[in-house]
Amino acid sequence: RTVDGGADVNFFREPNNSYAFVQMSSVELAREAVERLDCTVMRGSTISVTHRDAKYARAPLTEEEREEKELRTVWVGRFGDGVNASHLEDIFRAVDGGAAVDFLQ
């Protein structure tokens, strides 16, 4: 599903664990998303703004572009089946105004 503008969201599901990889559209929005996640459903999960997107790069990046992209990337790890992926998606959309979302089983 694609909605206007905003974050790139990828969910990875494994037995007993799920992961969300999110490329936000700005560093500020990435930080805001992490704050919101930290305050809501994500106790016990790994939440960080970190570089996880080398294989997702659509074009070669300069070092400056890579560094800036790294700071826009939110990684949510091991949130388990108790957390609804659509709830996570809602949080990212609330922060970033839209998302391109892939659910990877």
PDB file of N, CA and C in Angstrom:
ATOM      1  N   ARG A   1       0.847  -1.195   0.000  1.00  0.00           N
ATOM      2  CA  ARG A   1       0.000   0.000   0.000  1.00  0.00           C
ATOM      3  C   ARG A   1       0.875   1.234   0.000  1.00  0.00           C
ATOM      4  N   THR A   2       0.516   2.194  -0.775  1.00  0.00           N
ATOM      5  CA  THR A   2       1.271   3.435  -0.777  1.00  0.00           C
ATOM      6  C   THR A   2       0.330   4.589  -0.475  1.00  0.00           C
ATOM      7  N   VAL A   3       0.759   5.446   0.425  1.00  0.00           N
ATOM      8  CA  VAL A   3       0.000   6.641   0.782  1.00  0.00           C
ATOM      9  C   VAL A   3       0.907   7.824   0.491  1.00  0.00           C
ATOM     10  N   ASP A   4       0.342   8.994   0.342  1.00  0.00           N
ATOM     11  CA  ASP A   4       1.128  10.180  -0.011  1.00  0.00           C
ATOM     12  C   ASP A   4       2.298  10.403   0.933  1.00  0.00           C
ATOM     13  N   GLY A   5       3.474  10.588   0.362  1.00  0.00           N
ATOM     14  CA  GLY A   5       4.644  11.038   1.121  1.00  0.00           C
ATOM     15  C   GLY A   5       4.956  10.216   2.354  1.00  0.00           C
ATOM     16  N   GLY A   6       5.946  10.634   3.107  1.00  0.00           N
ATOM     17  CA  GLY A   6       6.181  10.060   4.417  1.00  0.00           C
ATOM     18  C   GLY A   6       7.191   8.938   4.466  1.00  0.00           C
ATOM     19  N   ALA A   7       7.041   8.123   5.485  1.00  0.00           N
ATOM     20  CA  ALA A   7       8.038   7.111   5.825  1.00  0.00           C
ATOM     21  C   ALA A   7       7.962   5.897   4.914  1.00  0.00           C
ATOM     22  N   ASP A   8       9.083   5.211   4.803  1.00  0.00           N
ATOM     23  CA  ASP A   8       9.164   3.894   4.184  1.00  0.00           C
ATOM     24  C   ASP A   8       9.152   2.881   5.316  1.00  0.00           C
ATOM     25  N   VAL A   9       8.168   2.000   5.364  1.00  0.00           N
ATOM     26  CA  VAL A   9       8.043   1.067   6.486  1.00  0.00           C
ATOM     27  C   VAL A   9       8.109  -0.363   5.982  1.00  0.00           C
ATOM     28  N   ASN A  10       8.960  -1.162   6.584  1.00  0.00           N
ATOM     29  CA  ASN A  10       9.043  -2.582   6.254  1.00  0.00           C
ATOM     30  C   ASN A  10       8.910  -3.397   7.538  1.00  0.00           C
ATOM     31  N   PHE A  11       7.979  -4.352   7.551  1.00  0.00           N
ATOM     32  CA  PHE A  11       7.817  -5.245   8.687  1.00  0.00           C
ATOM     33  C   PHE A  11       8.337  -6.628   8.317  1.00  0.00           C
ATOM     34  N   PHE A  12       9.097  -7.225   9.219  1.00  0.00           N
ATOM     35  CA  PHE A  12       9.631  -8.569   9.017  1.00  0.00           C
ATOM     36  C   PHE A  12       9.042  -9.452  10.110  1.00  0.00           C
ATOM     37  N   ARG A  13       8.389 -10.544   9.723  1.00  0.00           N
ATOM     38  CA  ARG A  13       7.820 -11.445  10.725  1.00  0.00           C
ATOM     39  C   ARG A  13       8.609 -12.743  10.777  1.00  0.00           C
ATOM     40  N   GLU A  14       8.918 -13.166  12.002  1.00  0.00           N
ATOM     41  CA  GLU A  14       9.548 -14.459  12.241  1.00  0.00           C
ATOM     42  C   GLU A  14       8.777 -15.113  13.378  1.00  0.00           C
ATOM     43  N   PRO A  15       8.975 -16.394  13.609  1.00  0.00           N
ATOM     44  CA  PRO A  15       8.287 -17.023  14.745  1.00  0.00           C
ATOM     45  C   PRO A  15       8.614 -16.277  16.041  1.00  0.00           C
ATOM     46  N   ASN A  16       7.588 -15.824  16.733  1.00  0.00           N
ATOM     47  CA  ASN A  16       7.700 -15.164  18.039  1.00  0.00           C
ATOM     48  C   ASN A  16       8.311 -13.765  18.004  1.00  0.00           C
ATOM     49  N   ASN A  17       8.753 -13.310  16.877  1.00  0.00           N
ATOM     50  CA  ASN A  17       9.365 -11.986  16.810  1.00  0.00           C
ATOM     51  C   ASN A  17       9.002 -11.291  15.511  1.00  0.00           C
ATOM     52  N   SER A  18       8.950  -9.983  15.572  1.00  0.00           N
ATOM     53  CA  SER A  18       8.758  -9.184  14.370  1.00  0.00           C
ATOM     54  C   SER A  18       9.695  -7.996  14.442  1.00  0.00           C
ATOM     55  N   TYR A  19       9.974  -7.444  13.275  1.00  0.00           N
ATOM     56  CA  TYR A  19      10.885  -6.314  13.192  1.00  0.00           C
ATOM     57  C   TYR A  19      10.270  -5.261  12.279  1.00  0.00           C
ATOM     58  N   ALA A  20      10.480  -4.017  12.595  1.00  0.00           N
ATOM     59  CA  ALA A  20      10.067  -2.944  11.691  1.00  0.00           C
ATOM     60  C   ALA A  20      11.301  -2.123  11.346  1.00  0.00           C
ATOM     61  N   PHE A  21      11.500  -1.936  10.065  1.00  0.00           N
ATOM     62  CA  PHE A  21      12.581  -1.107   9.560  1.00  0.00           C
ATOM     63  C   PHE A  21      11.904   0.097   8.916  1.00  0.00           C
ATOM     64  N   VAL A  22      12.212   1.296   9.373  1.00  0.00           N
ATOM     65  CA  VAL A  22      11.501   2.482   8.898  1.00  0.00           C
ATOM     66  C   VAL A  22      12.482   3.566   8.479  1.00  0.00           C
ATOM     67  N   GLN A  23      12.318   4.022   7.242  1.00  0.00           N
ATOM     68  CA  GLN A  23      13.128   5.138   6.746  1.00  0.00           C
ATOM     69  C   GLN A  23      12.247   6.383   6.808  1.00  0.00           C
ATOM     70  N   MET A  24      12.467   7.229   7.805  1.00  0.00           N
ATOM     71  CA  MET A  24      11.673   8.440   7.967  1.00  0.00           C
ATOM     72  C   MET A  24      12.159   9.502   6.993  1.00  0.00           C
ATOM     73  N   SER A  25      11.334  10.543   6.798  1.00  0.00           N
ATOM     74  CA  SER A  25      11.717  11.548   5.805  1.00  0.00           C
ATOM     75  C   SER A  25      12.586  12.659   6.382  1.00  0.00           C
ATOM     76  N   SER A  26      12.805  12.677   7.692  1.00  0.00           N
ATOM     77  CA  SER A  26      13.768  13.625   8.255  1.00  0.00           C
ATOM     78  C   SER A  26      14.315  13.086   9.569  1.00  0.00           C
ATOM     79  N   VAL A  27      15.452  13.626   9.976  1.00  0.00           N
ATOM     80  CA  VAL A  27      16.072  13.219  11.240  1.00  0.00           C
ATOM     81  C   VAL A  27      15.145  13.549  12.406  1.00  0.00           C
ATOM     82  N   GLU A  28      14.529  14.728  12.366  1.00  0.00           N
ATOM     83  CA  GLU A  28      13.633  15.152  13.452  1.00  0.00           C
ATOM     84  C   GLU A  28      12.461  14.189  13.599  1.00  0.00           C
ATOM     85  N   LEU A  29      11.877  13.774  12.472  1.00  0.00           N
ATOM     86  CA  LEU A  29      10.744  12.853  12.525  1.00  0.00           C
ATOM     87  C   LEU A  29      11.172  11.476  13.020  1.00  0.00           C
ATOM     88  N   ALA A  30      12.383  11.069  12.684  1.00  0.00           N
ATOM     89  CA  ALA A  30      12.890   9.789  13.197  1.00  0.00           C
ATOM     90  C   ALA A  30      12.975   9.835  14.717  1.00  0.00           C
ATOM     91  N   ARG A  31      13.520  10.938  15.248  1.00  0.00           N
ATOM     92  CA  ARG A  31      13.626  11.064  16.713  1.00  0.00           C
ATOM     93  C   ARG A  31      12.252  11.101  17.370  1.00  0.00           C
ATOM     94  N   GLU A  32      11.315  11.801  16.743  1.00  0.00           N
ATOM     95  CA  GLU A  32       9.962  11.876  17.299  1.00  0.00           C
ATOM     96  C   GLU A  32       9.300  10.504  17.311  1.00  0.00           C
ATOM     97  N   ALA A  33       9.497   9.736  16.237  1.00  0.00           N
ATOM     98  CA  ALA A  33       8.918   8.389  16.173  1.00  0.00           C
ATOM     99  C   ALA A  33       9.466   7.515  17.294  1.00  0.00           C
ATOM    100  N   VAL A  34      10.772   7.589  17.531  1.00  0.00           N
ATOM    101  CA  VAL A  34      11.382   6.790  18.591  1.00  0.00           C
ATOM    102  C   VAL A  34      10.815   7.191  19.947  1.00  0.00           C
ATOM    103  N   GLU A  35      10.640   8.491  20.170  1.00  0.00           N
ATOM    104  CA  GLU A  35      10.062   8.946  21.444  1.00  0.00           C
ATOM    105  C   GLU A  35       8.653   8.403  21.619  1.00  0.00           C
ATOM    106  N   ARG A  36       7.846   8.486  20.583  1.00  0.00           N
ATOM    107  CA  ARG A  36       6.466   7.987  20.682  1.00  0.00           C
ATOM    108  C   ARG A  36       6.432   6.488  20.920  1.00  0.00           C
ATOM    109  N   LEU A  37       7.273   5.750  20.208  1.00  0.00           N
ATOM    110  CA  LEU A  37       7.302   4.305  20.386  1.00  0.00           C
ATOM    111  C   LEU A  37       7.749   3.940  21.791  1.00  0.00           C
ATOM    112  N   ASP A  38       8.725   4.645  22.277  1.00  0.00           N
ATOM    113  CA  ASP A  38       9.271   4.382  23.605  1.00  0.00           C
ATOM    114  C   ASP A  38       8.213   4.576  24.684  1.00  0.00           C
ATOM    115  N   CYS A  39       7.266   5.476  24.431  1.00  0.00           N
ATOM    116  CA  CYS A  39       6.259   5.825  25.436  1.00  0.00           C
ATOM    117  C   CYS A  39       5.004   4.973  25.322  1.00  0.00           C
ATOM    118  N   THR A  40       4.901   4.108  24.301  1.00  0.00           N
ATOM    119  CA  THR A  40       3.629   3.414  24.111  1.00  0.00           C
ATOM    120  C   THR A  40       3.770   1.909  24.240  1.00  0.00           C
ATOM    121  N   VAL A  41       3.749   1.220  23.105  1.00  0.00           N
ATOM    122  CA  VAL A  41       3.572  -0.233  23.106  1.00  0.00           C
ATOM    123  C   VAL A  41       4.853  -1.025  23.195  1.00  0.00           C
ATOM    124  N   MET A  42       6.001  -0.357  23.224  1.00  0.00           N
ATOM    125  CA  MET A  42       7.214  -1.066  22.874  1.00  0.00           C
ATOM    126  C   MET A  42       8.105  -1.471  24.047  1.00  0.00           C
ATOM    127  N   ARG A  43       7.574  -1.506  25.258  1.00  0.00           N
ATOM    128  CA  ARG A  43       8.408  -1.922  26.380  1.00  0.00           C
ATOM    129  C   ARG A  43       9.026  -3.290  26.126  1.00  0.00           C
ATOM    130  N   GLY A  44      10.324  -3.404  26.369  1.00  0.00           N
ATOM    131  CA  GLY A  44      11.003  -4.672  26.152  1.00  0.00           C
ATOM    132  C   GLY A  44      11.503  -4.878  24.735  1.00  0.00           C
ATOM    133  N   SER A  45      11.227  -3.930  23.873  1.00  0.00           N
ATOM    134  CA  SER A  45      11.677  -4.041  22.494  1.00  0.00           C
ATOM    135  C   SER A  45      12.965  -3.254  22.291  1.00  0.00           C
ATOM    136  N   THR A  46      13.591  -3.512  21.177  1.00  0.00           N
ATOM    137  CA  THR A  46      14.762  -2.739  20.784  1.00  0.00           C
ATOM    138  C   THR A  46      14.269  -1.614  19.888  1.00  0.00           C
ATOM    139  N   ILE A  47      14.517  -0.381  20.283  1.00  0.00           N
ATOM    140  CA  ILE A  47      14.120   0.754  19.453  1.00  0.00           C
ATOM    141  C   ILE A  47      15.333   1.636  19.275  1.00  0.00           C
ATOM    142  N   SER A  48      15.695   1.890  18.034  1.00  0.00           N
ATOM    143  CA  SER A  48      16.867   2.718  17.825  1.00  0.00           C
ATOM    144  C   SER A  48      16.792   3.430  16.488  1.00  0.00           C
ATOM    145  N   VAL A  49      17.548   4.507  16.389  1.00  0.00           N
ATOM    146  CA  VAL A  49      17.749   5.159  15.102  1.00  0.00           C
ATOM    147  C   VAL A  49      19.126   4.710  14.662  1.00  0.00           C
ATOM    148  N   THR A  50      19.154   3.887  13.624  1.00  0.00           N
ATOM    149  CA  THR A  50      20.407   3.232  13.289  1.00  0.00           C
ATOM    150  C   THR A  50      20.479   2.902  11.812  1.00  0.00           C
ATOM    151  N   HIS A  51      21.671   2.642  11.326  1.00  0.00           N
ATOM    152  CA  HIS A  51      21.861   2.365   9.907  1.00  0.00           C
ATOM    153  C   HIS A  51      21.589   0.903   9.606  1.00  0.00           C
ATOM    154  N   ARG A  52      20.473   0.625   8.934  1.00  0.00           N
ATOM    155  CA  ARG A  52      20.125  -0.745   8.584  1.00  0.00           C
ATOM    156  C   ARG A  52      19.787  -0.846   7.104  1.00  0.00           C
ATOM    157  N   ASP A  53      20.076   0.189   6.328  1.00  0.00           N
ATOM    158  CA  ASP A  53      19.460   0.273   5.015  1.00  0.00           C
ATOM    159  C   ASP A  53      20.415   0.184   3.846  1.00  0.00           C
ATOM    160  N   ALA A  54      21.621  -0.322   4.039  1.00  0.00           N
ATOM    161  CA  ALA A  54      22.576  -0.379   2.925  1.00  0.00           C
ATOM    162  C   ALA A  54      21.982  -1.134   1.733  1.00  0.00           C
ATOM    163  N   LYS A  55      21.311  -2.252   1.999  1.00  0.00           N
ATOM    164  CA  LYS A  55      20.782  -3.041   0.889  1.00  0.00           C
ATOM    165  C   LYS A  55      19.523  -2.443   0.279  1.00  0.00           C
ATOM    166  N   TYR A  56      18.952  -1.417   0.937  1.00  0.00           N
ATOM    167  CA  TYR A  56      17.750  -0.790   0.417  1.00  0.00           C
ATOM    168  C   TYR A  56      18.053   0.465  -0.402  1.00  0.00           C
ATOM    169  N   ALA A  57      19.295   0.883  -0.410  1.00  0.00           N
ATOM    170  CA  ALA A  57      19.645   2.119  -1.119  1.00  0.00           C
ATOM    171  C   ALA A  57      19.292   1.966  -2.597  1.00  0.00           C
ATOM    172  N   ARG A  58      18.576   2.949  -3.116  1.00  0.00           N
ATOM    173  CA  ARG A  58      18.138   2.871  -4.512  1.00  0.00           C
ATOM    174  C   ARG A  58      19.197   3.407  -5.467  1.00  0.00           C
ATOM    175  N   ALA A  59      20.142   4.140  -4.949  1.00  0.00           N
ATOM    176  CA  ALA A  59      21.219   4.694  -5.777  1.00  0.00           C
ATOM    177  C   ALA A  59      22.444   4.846  -4.883  1.00  0.00           C
ATOM    178  N   PRO A  60      23.633   4.854  -5.480  1.00  0.00           N
ATOM    179  CA  PRO A  60      24.834   5.070  -4.666  1.00  0.00           C
ATOM    180  C   PRO A  60      24.733   6.393  -3.910  1.00  0.00           C
ATOM    181  N   LEU A  61      25.147   6.377  -2.656  1.00  0.00           N
ATOM    182  CA  LEU A  61      25.057   7.577  -1.818  1.00  0.00           C
ATOM    183  C   LEU A  61      26.445   8.135  -1.541  1.00  0.00           C
ATOM    184  N   THR A  62      26.524   9.454  -1.434  1.00  0.00           N
ATOM    185  CA  THR A  62      27.765  10.052  -0.950  1.00  0.00           C
ATOM    186  C   THR A  62      27.852   9.767   0.542  1.00  0.00           C
ATOM    187  N   GLU A  63      29.014   9.979   1.130  1.00  0.00           N
ATOM    188  CA  GLU A  63      29.163   9.733   2.562  1.00  0.00           C
ATOM    189  C   GLU A  63      28.220  10.619   3.377  1.00  0.00           C
ATOM    190  N   GLU A  64      28.078  11.858   2.946  1.00  0.00           N
ATOM    191  CA  GLU A  64      27.182  12.793   3.650  1.00  0.00           C
ATOM    192  C   GLU A  64      25.721  12.329   3.557  1.00  0.00           C
ATOM    193  N   GLU A  65      25.310  11.890   2.374  1.00  0.00           N
ATOM    194  CA  GLU A  65      23.943  11.391   2.196  1.00  0.00           C
ATOM    195  C   GLU A  65      23.711  10.131   3.025  1.00  0.00           C
ATOM    196  N   ARG A  66      24.707   9.248   3.051  1.00  0.00           N
ATOM    197  CA  ARG A  66      24.568   8.015   3.821  1.00  0.00           C
ATOM    198  C   ARG A  66      24.423   8.320   5.316  1.00  0.00           C
ATOM    199  N   GLU A  67      25.228   9.269   5.800  1.00  0.00           N
ATOM    200  CA  GLU A  67      25.163   9.637   7.212  1.00  0.00           C
ATOM    201  C   GLU A  67      23.796  10.224   7.558  1.00  0.00           C
ATOM    202  N   GLU A  68      23.285  11.081   6.683  1.00  0.00           N
ATOM    203  CA  GLU A  68      21.981  11.698   6.927  1.00  0.00           C
ATOM    204  C   GLU A  68      20.875  10.648   6.871  1.00  0.00           C
ATOM    205  N   LYS A  69      20.991   9.713   5.927  1.00  0.00           N
ATOM    206  CA  LYS A  69      19.991   8.654   5.804  1.00  0.00           C
ATOM    207  C   LYS A  69      20.028   7.748   7.037  1.00  0.00           C
ATOM    208  N   GLU A  70      21.218   7.486   7.519  1.00  0.00           N
ATOM    209  CA  GLU A  70      21.377   6.656   8.720  1.00  0.00           C
ATOM    210  C   GLU A  70      20.604   7.257   9.886  1.00  0.00           C
ATOM    211  N   LEU A  71      20.657   8.568  10.031  1.00  0.00           N
ATOM    212  CA  LEU A  71      19.987   9.234  11.148  1.00  0.00           C
ATOM    213  C   LEU A  71      18.472   9.290  10.969  1.00  0.00           C
ATOM    214  N   ARG A  72      17.989   8.967   9.774  1.00  0.00           N
ATOM    215  CA  ARG A  72      16.543   8.960   9.537  1.00  0.00           C
ATOM    216  C   ARG A  72      15.949   7.563   9.657  1.00  0.00           C
ATOM    217  N   THR A  73      16.778   6.579   9.944  1.00  0.00           N
ATOM    218  CA  THR A  73      16.319   5.197   9.951  1.00  0.00           C
ATOM    219  C   THR A  73      15.960   4.758  11.360  1.00  0.00           C
ATOM    220  N   VAL A  74      14.743   4.266  11.520  1.00  0.00           N
ATOM    221  CA  VAL A  74      14.297   3.742  12.816  1.00  0.00           C
ATOM    222  C   VAL A  74      14.183   2.226  12.696  1.00  0.00           C
ATOM    223  N   TRP A  75      14.769   1.537  13.636  1.00  0.00           N
ATOM    224  CA  TRP A  75      14.719   0.083  13.680  1.00  0.00           C
ATOM    225  C   TRP A  75      13.991  -0.319  14.951  1.00  0.00           C
ATOM    226  N   VAL A  76      12.919  -1.078  14.814  1.00  0.00           N
ATOM    227  CA  VAL A  76      12.198  -1.618  15.975  1.00  0.00           C
ATOM    228  C   VAL A  76      12.356  -3.118  15.916  1.00  0.00           C
ATOM    229  N   GLY A  77      12.983  -3.689  16.932  1.00  0.00           N
ATOM    230  CA  GLY A  77      13.273  -5.113  16.893  1.00  0.00           C
ATOM    231  C   GLY A  77      12.555  -5.913  17.958  1.00  0.00           C
ATOM    232  N   ARG A  78      12.187  -7.132  17.598  1.00  0.00           N
ATOM    233  CA  ARG A  78      11.674  -8.124  18.534  1.00  0.00           C
ATOM    234  C   ARG A  78      10.455  -7.625  19.307  1.00  0.00           C
ATOM    235  N   PHE A  79       9.442  -7.148  18.589  1.00  0.00           N
ATOM    236  CA  PHE A  79       8.279  -6.658  19.319  1.00  0.00           C
ATOM    237  C   PHE A  79       7.207  -7.714  19.525  1.00  0.00           C
ATOM    238  N   GLY A  80       7.403  -8.916  18.970  1.00  0.00           N
ATOM    239  CA  GLY A  80       6.536 -10.040  19.305  1.00  0.00           C
ATOM    240  C   GLY A  80       5.111  -9.933  18.782  1.00  0.00           C
ATOM    241  N   ASP A  81       4.342 -10.990  18.974  1.00  0.00           N
ATOM    242  CA  ASP A  81       2.991 -11.042  18.428  1.00  0.00           C
ATOM    243  C   ASP A  81       1.990 -10.216  19.216  1.00  0.00           C
ATOM    244  N   GLY A  82       2.352  -9.795  20.431  1.00  0.00           N
ATOM    245  CA  GLY A  82       1.438  -8.991  21.238  1.00  0.00           C
ATOM    246  C   GLY A  82       1.241  -7.585  20.697  1.00  0.00           C
ATOM    247  N   VAL A  83       2.099  -7.164  19.788  1.00  0.00           N
ATOM    248  CA  VAL A  83       2.010  -5.825  19.222  1.00  0.00           C
ATOM    249  C   VAL A  83       1.477  -5.918  17.806  1.00  0.00           C
ATOM    250  N   ASN A  84       0.416  -5.196  17.550  1.00  0.00           N
ATOM    251  CA  ASN A  84      -0.205  -5.203  16.237  1.00  0.00           C
ATOM    252  C   ASN A  84       0.601  -4.346  15.273  1.00  0.00           C
ATOM    253  N   ALA A  85       0.992  -4.917  14.134  1.00  0.00           N
ATOM    254  CA  ALA A  85       1.787  -4.176  13.154  1.00  0.00           C
ATOM    255  C   ALA A  85       1.051  -2.931  12.673  1.00  0.00           C
ATOM    256  N   SER A  86      -0.275  -3.009  12.554  1.00  0.00           N
ATOM    257  CA  SER A  86      -1.012  -1.841  12.070  1.00  0.00           C
ATOM    258  C   SER A  86      -0.977  -0.714  13.111  1.00  0.00           C
ATOM    259  N   HIS A  87      -0.852  -1.066  14.388  1.00  0.00           N
ATOM    260  CA  HIS A  87      -0.713  -0.048  15.423  1.00  0.00           C
ATOM    261  C   HIS A  87       0.621   0.692  15.268  1.00  0.00           C
ATOM    262  N   LEU A  88       1.671  -0.077  14.997  1.00  0.00           N
ATOM    263  CA  LEU A  88       2.975   0.530  14.717  1.00  0.00           C
ATOM    264  C   LEU A  88       2.894   1.445  13.502  1.00  0.00           C
ATOM    265  N   GLU A  89       2.257   0.930  12.476  1.00  0.00           N
ATOM    266  CA  GLU A  89       2.106   1.710  11.247  1.00  0.00           C
ATOM    267  C   GLU A  89       1.394   3.032  11.539  1.00  0.00           C
ATOM    268  N   ASP A  90       0.349   2.981  12.369  1.00  0.00           N
ATOM    269  CA  ASP A  90      -0.389   4.198  12.742  1.00  0.00           C
ATOM    270  C   ASP A  90       0.514   5.208  13.432  1.00  0.00           C
ATOM    271  N   ILE A  91       1.413   4.713  14.300  1.00  0.00           N
ATOM    272  CA  ILE A  91       2.329   5.625  15.004  1.00  0.00           C
ATOM    273  C   ILE A  91       3.251   6.312  14.004  1.00  0.00           C
ATOM    274  N   PHE A  92       3.818   5.536  13.081  1.00  0.00           N
ATOM    275  CA  PHE A  92       4.722   6.149  12.098  1.00  0.00           C
ATOM    276  C   PHE A  92       3.985   7.133  11.202  1.00  0.00           C
ATOM    277  N   ARG A  93       2.768   6.796  10.809  1.00  0.00           N
ATOM    278  CA  ARG A  93       1.998   7.703   9.961  1.00  0.00           C
ATOM    279  C   ARG A  93       1.629   8.978  10.709  1.00  0.00           C
ATOM    280  N   ALA A  94       1.327   8.842  12.000  1.00  0.00           N
ATOM    281  CA  ALA A  94       0.991  10.030  12.795  1.00  0.00           C
ATOM    282  C   ALA A  94       2.160  10.992  12.845  1.00  0.00           C
ATOM    283  N   VAL A  95       3.367  10.435  12.874  1.00  0.00           N
ATOM    284  CA  VAL A  95       4.566  11.269  12.925  1.00  0.00           C
ATOM    285  C   VAL A  95       4.904  11.815  11.541  1.00  0.00           C
ATOM    286  N   ASP A  96       4.764  10.970  10.518  1.00  0.00           N
ATOM    287  CA  ASP A  96       5.332  11.302   9.207  1.00  0.00           C
ATOM    288  C   ASP A  96       4.315  11.550   8.104  1.00  0.00           C
ATOM    289  N   GLY A  97       3.038  11.458   8.402  1.00  0.00           N
ATOM    290  CA  GLY A  97       2.018  11.848   7.439  1.00  0.00           C
ATOM    291  C   GLY A  97       1.767  10.901   6.291  1.00  0.00           C
ATOM    292  N   GLY A  98       2.288   9.700   6.347  1.00  0.00           N
ATOM    293  CA  GLY A  98       2.062   8.738   5.269  1.00  0.00           C
ATOM    294  C   GLY A  98       3.196   7.746   5.208  1.00  0.00           C
ATOM    295  N   ALA A  99       2.933   6.564   4.644  1.00  0.00           N
ATOM    296  CA  ALA A  99       3.987   5.557   4.609  1.00  0.00           C
ATOM    297  C   ALA A  99       3.830   4.650   3.401  1.00  0.00           C
ATOM    298  N   ALA A 100       4.955   4.213   2.864  1.00  0.00           N
ATOM    299  CA  ALA A 100       4.958   3.124   1.887  1.00  0.00           C
ATOM    300  C   ALA A 100       5.249   1.872   2.696  1.00  0.00           C
ATOM    301  N   VAL A 101       4.312   0.957   2.740  1.00  0.00           N
ATOM    302  CA  VAL A 101       4.397  -0.136   3.704  1.00  0.00           C
ATOM    303  C   VAL A 101       4.507  -1.489   3.001  1.00  0.00           C
ATOM    304  N   ASP A 102       5.479  -2.290   3.409  1.00  0.00           N
ATOM    305  CA  ASP A 102       5.602  -3.663   2.946  1.00  0.00           C
ATOM    306  C   ASP A 102       5.553  -4.585   4.148  1.00  0.00           C
ATOM    307  N   PHE A 103       4.677  -5.592   4.107  1.00  0.00           N
ATOM    308  CA  PHE A 103       4.668  -6.624   5.136  1.00  0.00           C
ATOM    309  C   PHE A 103       5.383  -7.829   4.562  1.00  0.00           C
ATOM    310  N   LEU A 104       6.506  -8.182   5.155  1.00  0.00           N
ATOM    311  CA  LEU A 104       7.306  -9.299   4.658  1.00  0.00           C
ATOM    312  C   LEU A 104       7.133 -10.473   5.601  1.00  0.00           C
ATOM    313  N   GLN A 105       6.577 -11.564   5.090  1.00  0.00           N
ATOM    314  CA  GLN A 105       6.333 -12.740   5.940  1.00  0.00           C
ATOM    315  C   GLN A 105       7.556 -13.640   5.926  1.00  0.00           C
TER     316      GLN A 105
END
